[in-house]
GROMACS .gro file of C-alpha atoms in nm:
model
  251
    1UNK     CA    1  11.750   6.551  -9.873
    2UNK     CA    2  11.598   6.389  -9.566
    3UNK     CA    3  11.940   6.242  -9.488
    4UNK     CA    4  12.106   6.580  -9.536
    5UNK     CA    5  11.854   6.758  -9.311
    6UNK     CA    6  11.886   6.487  -9.046
    7UNK     CA    7  12.267   6.488  -9.047
    8UNK     CA    8  12.270   6.868  -9.042
    9UNK     CA    9  12.046   6.863  -8.735
   10UNK     CA   10  12.263   6.607  -8.554
   11UNK     CA   11  12.584   6.797  -8.630
   12UNK     CA   12  12.459   7.146  -8.542
   13UNK     CA   13  12.248   7.055  -8.239
   14UNK     CA   14  12.515   6.812  -8.124
   15UNK     CA   15  12.783   7.077  -8.163
   16UNK     CA   16  12.591   7.334  -7.959
   17UNK     CA   17  12.501   7.070  -7.699
   18UNK     CA   18  12.873   6.994  -7.664
   19UNK     CA   19  12.947   7.369  -7.637
   20UNK     CA   20  12.683   7.394  -7.364
   21UNK     CA   21  12.847   7.114  -7.167
   22UNK     CA   22  13.181   7.295  -7.201
   23UNK     CA   23  13.057   7.644  -7.114
   24UNK     CA   24  12.785   7.554  -6.861
   25UNK     CA   25  12.857   7.208  -6.719
   26UNK     CA   26  12.552   7.042  -6.570
   27UNK     CA   27  12.296   7.264  -6.741
   28UNK     CA   28  12.131   6.962  -6.905
   29UNK     CA   29  12.174   6.733  -6.604
   30UNK     CA   30  11.875   6.506  -6.550
   31UNK     CA   31  11.732   6.577  -6.895
   32UNK     CA   32  11.857   6.264  -7.074
   33UNK     CA   33  11.509   6.121  -7.130
   34UNK     CA   34  11.381   6.455  -7.255
   35UNK     CA   35  11.675   6.495  -7.495
   36UNK     CA   36  11.618   6.147  -7.638
   37UNK     CA   37  11.257   6.247  -7.703
   38UNK     CA   38  11.371   6.573  -7.866
   39UNK     CA   39  11.607   6.384  -8.096
   40UNK     CA   40  11.334   6.139  -8.194
   41UNK     CA   41  11.082   6.409  -8.284
   42UNK     CA   42  11.351   6.611  -8.462
   43UNK     CA   43  11.457   6.320  -8.683
   44UNK     CA   44  11.092   6.262  -8.772
   45UNK     CA   45  11.071   6.632  -8.863
   46UNK     CA   46  11.383   6.592  -9.077
   47UNK     CA   47  11.198   6.337  -9.289
   48UNK     CA   48  10.916   6.589  -9.341
   49UNK     CA   49  11.151   6.879  -9.417
   50UNK     CA   50  11.338   6.662  -9.666
   51UNK     CA   51  11.040   6.608  -9.898
   52UNK     CA   52  10.981   6.968 -10.017
   53UNK     CA   53  11.358   7.026 -10.011
   54UNK     CA   54  11.397   6.731 -10.247
   55UNK     CA   55  11.126   6.867 -10.476
   56UNK     CA   56  11.306   7.202 -10.489
   57UNK     CA   57  11.641   7.039 -10.565
   58UNK     CA   58  11.489   6.829 -10.844
   59UNK     CA   59  11.291   7.122 -10.984
   60UNK     CA   60  11.596   7.347 -10.982
   61UNK     CA   61  11.853   7.105 -11.125
   62UNK     CA   62  11.644   6.922 -11.383
   63UNK     CA   63  11.337   7.131 -11.464
   64UNK     CA   64  11.442   7.493 -11.417
   65UNK     CA   65  11.128   7.563 -11.215
   66UNK     CA   66  11.276   7.767 -10.931
   67UNK     CA   67  11.413   8.121 -10.923
   68UNK     CA   68  11.746   8.011 -10.777
   69UNK     CA   69  12.029   8.148 -10.990
   70UNK     CA   70  12.403   8.074 -11.003
   71UNK     CA   71  12.536   8.366 -11.208
   72UNK     CA   72  12.614   8.668 -10.987
   73UNK     CA   73  12.562   8.896 -11.285
   74UNK     CA   74  12.203   8.783 -11.330
   75UNK     CA   75  12.087   9.048 -11.080
   76UNK     CA   76  12.249   9.361 -10.932
   77UNK     CA   77  12.478   9.295 -10.635
   78UNK     CA   78  12.247   9.493 -10.406
   79UNK     CA   79  11.986   9.223 -10.465
   80UNK     CA   80  12.198   8.969 -10.270
   81UNK     CA   81  12.139   9.126  -9.925
   82UNK     CA   82  11.789   9.235 -10.026
   83UNK     CA   83  11.691   8.879 -10.117
   84UNK     CA   84  11.832   8.749  -9.787
   85UNK     CA   85  11.629   9.007  -9.594
   86UNK     CA   86  11.311   8.929  -9.789
   87UNK     CA   87  11.348   8.557  -9.726
   88UNK     CA   88  11.416   8.604  -9.356
   89UNK     CA   89  11.132   8.854  -9.314
   90UNK     CA   90  10.885   8.634  -9.505
   91UNK     CA   91  10.990   8.330  -9.303
   92UNK     CA   92  10.966   8.526  -8.979
   93UNK     CA   93  10.618   8.654  -9.071
   94UNK     CA   94  10.492   8.306  -9.157
   95UNK     CA   95  10.643   8.169  -8.839
   96UNK     CA   96  10.492   8.439  -8.618
   97UNK     CA   97  10.136   8.389  -8.741
   98UNK     CA   98  10.144   8.007  -8.761
   99UNK     CA   99  10.317   7.993  -8.422
  100UNK     CA  100  10.054   8.219  -8.271
  101UNK     CA  101   9.782   8.002  -8.428
  102UNK     CA  102   9.953   7.695  -8.279
  103UNK     CA  103   9.896   7.845  -7.935
  104UNK     CA  104   9.518   7.836  -7.976
  105UNK     CA  105   9.378   7.556  -7.756
  106UNK     CA  106   9.295   7.309  -8.033
  107UNK     CA  107   9.619   7.327  -8.236
  108UNK     CA  108   9.822   7.344  -7.917
  109UNK     CA  109   9.678   7.021  -7.779
  110UNK     CA  110   9.699   6.852  -8.118
  111UNK     CA  111  10.050   6.952  -8.218
  112UNK     CA  112  10.241   7.234  -8.051
  113UNK     CA  113  10.234   7.075  -7.706
  114UNK     CA  114  10.500   6.834  -7.835
  115UNK     CA  115  10.749   7.119  -7.861
  116UNK     CA  116  10.655   7.268  -7.525
  117UNK     CA  117  10.706   6.937  -7.347
  118UNK     CA  118  11.072   7.037  -7.345
  119UNK     CA  119  11.099   7.208  -7.007
  120UNK     CA  120  11.349   7.360  -7.030
  121UNK     CA  121  11.432   7.326  -7.401
  122UNK     CA  122  11.782   7.214  -7.494
  123UNK     CA  123  11.998   7.245  -7.804
  124UNK     CA  124  11.834   6.922  -7.926
  125UNK     CA  125  11.484   7.079  -7.926
  126UNK     CA  126  11.530   7.293  -8.240
  127UNK     CA  127  11.324   7.058  -8.461
  128UNK     CA  128  11.128   6.871  -8.196
  129UNK     CA  129  10.788   6.919  -8.361
  130UNK     CA  130  10.470   6.723  -8.412
  131UNK     CA  131  10.444   6.629  -8.785
  132UNK     CA  132  10.168   6.887  -8.840
  133UNK     CA  133  10.387   7.165  -8.705
  134UNK     CA  134  10.687   7.034  -8.897
  135UNK     CA  135  10.482   7.051  -9.216
  136UNK     CA  136  10.395   7.419  -9.159
  137UNK     CA  137  10.764   7.497  -9.122
  138UNK     CA  138  10.889   7.278  -9.404
  139UNK     CA  139  10.702   7.453  -9.685
  140UNK     CA  140  10.817   7.813  -9.632
  141UNK     CA  141  11.161   7.832  -9.794
  142UNK     CA  142  11.069   7.582 -10.069
  143UNK     CA  143  10.772   7.803 -10.159
  144UNK     CA  144  10.979   8.121 -10.163
  145UNK     CA  145  11.232   7.985 -10.414
  146UNK     CA  146  10.951   7.964 -10.670
  147UNK     CA  147  10.855   8.328 -10.608
  148UNK     CA  148  11.161   8.539 -10.519
  149UNK     CA  149  11.492   8.521 -10.709
  150UNK     CA  150  11.788   8.427 -10.492
  151UNK     CA  151  12.149   8.332 -10.557
  152UNK     CA  152  12.232   7.982 -10.440
  153UNK     CA  153  12.498   8.123 -10.203
  154UNK     CA  154  12.247   8.364 -10.048
  155UNK     CA  155  12.003   8.076 -10.009
  156UNK     CA  156  12.273   7.879  -9.829
  157UNK     CA  157  12.323   8.176  -9.595
  158UNK     CA  158  11.948   8.190  -9.523
  159UNK     CA  159  11.943   7.818  -9.441
  160UNK     CA  160  12.247   7.860  -9.215
  161UNK     CA  161  12.082   8.145  -9.024
  162UNK     CA  162  11.762   7.938  -8.993
  163UNK     CA  163  11.954   7.639  -8.858
  164UNK     CA  164  12.178   7.828  -8.616
  165UNK     CA  165  11.899   8.047  -8.475
  166UNK     CA  166  11.668   7.748  -8.435
  167UNK     CA  167  11.928   7.578  -8.216
  168UNK     CA  168  12.072   7.872  -8.023
  169UNK     CA  169  11.729   8.009  -7.932
  170UNK     CA  170  11.659   7.691  -7.738
  171UNK     CA  171  11.983   7.596  -7.568
  172UNK     CA  172  11.936   7.776  -7.236
  173UNK     CA  173  12.206   8.044  -7.250
  174UNK     CA  174  12.320   8.333  -7.468
  175UNK     CA  175  12.589   8.247  -7.721
  176UNK     CA  176  12.576   8.597  -7.874
  177UNK     CA  177  12.742   8.907  -7.722
  178UNK     CA  178  12.534   9.122  -7.491
  179UNK     CA  179  12.531   9.421  -7.729
  180UNK     CA  180  12.342   9.208  -7.979
  181UNK     CA  181  12.050   9.122  -7.752
  182UNK     CA  182  12.043   9.400  -7.491
  183UNK     CA  183  12.135   9.704  -7.699
  184UNK     CA  184  11.942   9.898  -7.961
  185UNK     CA  185  11.989   9.620  -8.216
  186UNK     CA  186  11.859   9.368  -7.965
  187UNK     CA  187  11.532   9.558  -7.954
  188UNK     CA  188  11.458   9.417  -8.298
  189UNK     CA  189  11.640   9.083  -8.306
  190UNK     CA  190  11.544   8.757  -8.140
  191UNK     CA  191  11.800   8.550  -7.956
  192UNK     CA  192  11.778   8.294  -7.675
  193UNK     CA  193  11.692   8.552  -7.407
  194UNK     CA  194  11.382   8.659  -7.598
  195UNK     CA  195  11.267   8.309  -7.689
  196UNK     CA  196  11.331   8.181  -7.337
  197UNK     CA  197  11.051   8.405  -7.213
  198UNK     CA  198  10.814   8.244  -7.464
  199UNK     CA  199  10.888   7.901  -7.317
  200UNK     CA  200  10.827   8.040  -6.968
  201UNK     CA  201  10.502   8.231  -7.035
  202UNK     CA  202  10.370   8.080  -7.363
  203UNK     CA  203  10.147   8.374  -7.463
  204UNK     CA  204  10.418   8.609  -7.587
  205UNK     CA  205  10.734   8.640  -7.798
  206UNK     CA  206  10.618   8.436  -8.097
  207UNK     CA  207  10.876   8.554  -8.353
  208UNK     CA  208  11.171   8.369  -8.502
  209UNK     CA  209  11.431   8.623  -8.618
  210UNK     CA  210  11.284   8.969  -8.564
  211UNK     CA  211  11.069   9.131  -8.296
  212UNK     CA  212  10.874   9.337  -8.550
  213UNK     CA  213  10.546   9.141  -8.538
  214UNK     CA  214  10.563   9.092  -8.161
  215UNK     CA  215  10.609   9.464  -8.107
  216UNK     CA  216  10.346   9.560  -8.364
  217UNK     CA  217  10.087   9.319  -8.222
  218UNK     CA  218  10.161   9.381  -7.854
  219UNK     CA  219  10.293   9.031  -7.782
  220UNK     CA  220  10.650   9.133  -7.703
  221UNK     CA  221  10.731   9.091  -7.335
  222UNK     CA  222  11.102   9.164  -7.364
  223UNK     CA  223  11.395   8.944  -7.282
  224UNK     CA  224  11.424   8.711  -6.987
  225UNK     CA  225  11.723   8.565  -6.813
  226UNK     CA  226  11.839   8.215  -6.740
  227UNK     CA  227  11.893   8.241  -6.366
  228UNK     CA  228  11.582   8.036  -6.282
  229UNK     CA  229  11.663   7.756  -6.525
  230UNK     CA  230  12.024   7.745  -6.413
  231UNK     CA  231  11.907   7.725  -6.053
  232UNK     CA  232  11.672   7.439  -6.146
  233UNK     CA  233  11.961   7.262  -6.317
  234UNK     CA  234  12.152   7.292  -5.992
  235UNK     CA  235  11.856   7.143  -5.805
  236UNK     CA  236  11.858   6.849  -6.048
  237UNK     CA  237  12.219   6.788  -5.957
  238UNK     CA  238  12.376   6.984  -6.238
  239UNK     CA  239  12.575   7.210  -6.005
  240UNK     CA  240  12.513   7.519  -6.218
  241UNK     CA  241  12.474   7.850  -6.038
  242UNK     CA  242  12.254   8.142  -6.147
  243UNK     CA  243  12.536   8.292  -6.348
  244UNK     CA  244  12.572   7.978  -6.554
  245UNK     CA  245  12.908   7.883  -6.407
  246UNK     CA  246  12.996   7.549  -6.259
  247UNK     CA  247  12.898   7.595  -5.895
  248UNK     CA  248  13.157   7.354  -5.768
  249UNK     CA  249  13.441   7.543  -5.931
  250UNK     CA  250  13.283   7.879  -5.847
  251UNK     CA  251  13.280   7.784  -5.482
   0.00000   0.00000   0.00000
């Protein structure tokens, strides 16, 4: 399972890093050393994530301990989307409160500072965590499968959403259409524009998928933009203008 998590990280983060180089050439210019560090921490996190995932796989396949089911008729069809929502909301809630705790001075210096050393974060930073922080993230889904019934296909969807959002929220530009993050729906969903502001200001926008807890607790400071980071990339020699285009070609 550690190998699977590690390969999944390399493929997904690598794919979005390649897409970034194609859509916004030069955005990661001058960040080679930082990206190597992000990959190193992320592969270490993969080893930590793999342990509870392996326990779940063994418990499901050989012991029947989990509440993962394979027969679609075992529960009503409406339970499929409901289980996905419950898993995402529970994960988001755990993430919000542990993330906010990680920003207290002690935990931040001990662990969370590793993640915030990525300035700006890149597509490789999705799992760049100190082992303590990785451990807090690694236990959520494995715990839920012992508590809430879920079809194995729905669980795969949850893990896909977790992986894709973890990467796209850090890669320095919006891969999703504007209606998704600026419209009414965007008022409740988290994408890169929302999480970018967290990396700029630290004390806000702690959520993972939804803005519910941020809005309820007064820590939501809205969405940012990437003009500043794109300008900094240009200053590093990346030749990226504020709109994210290649400045050389734009000129």
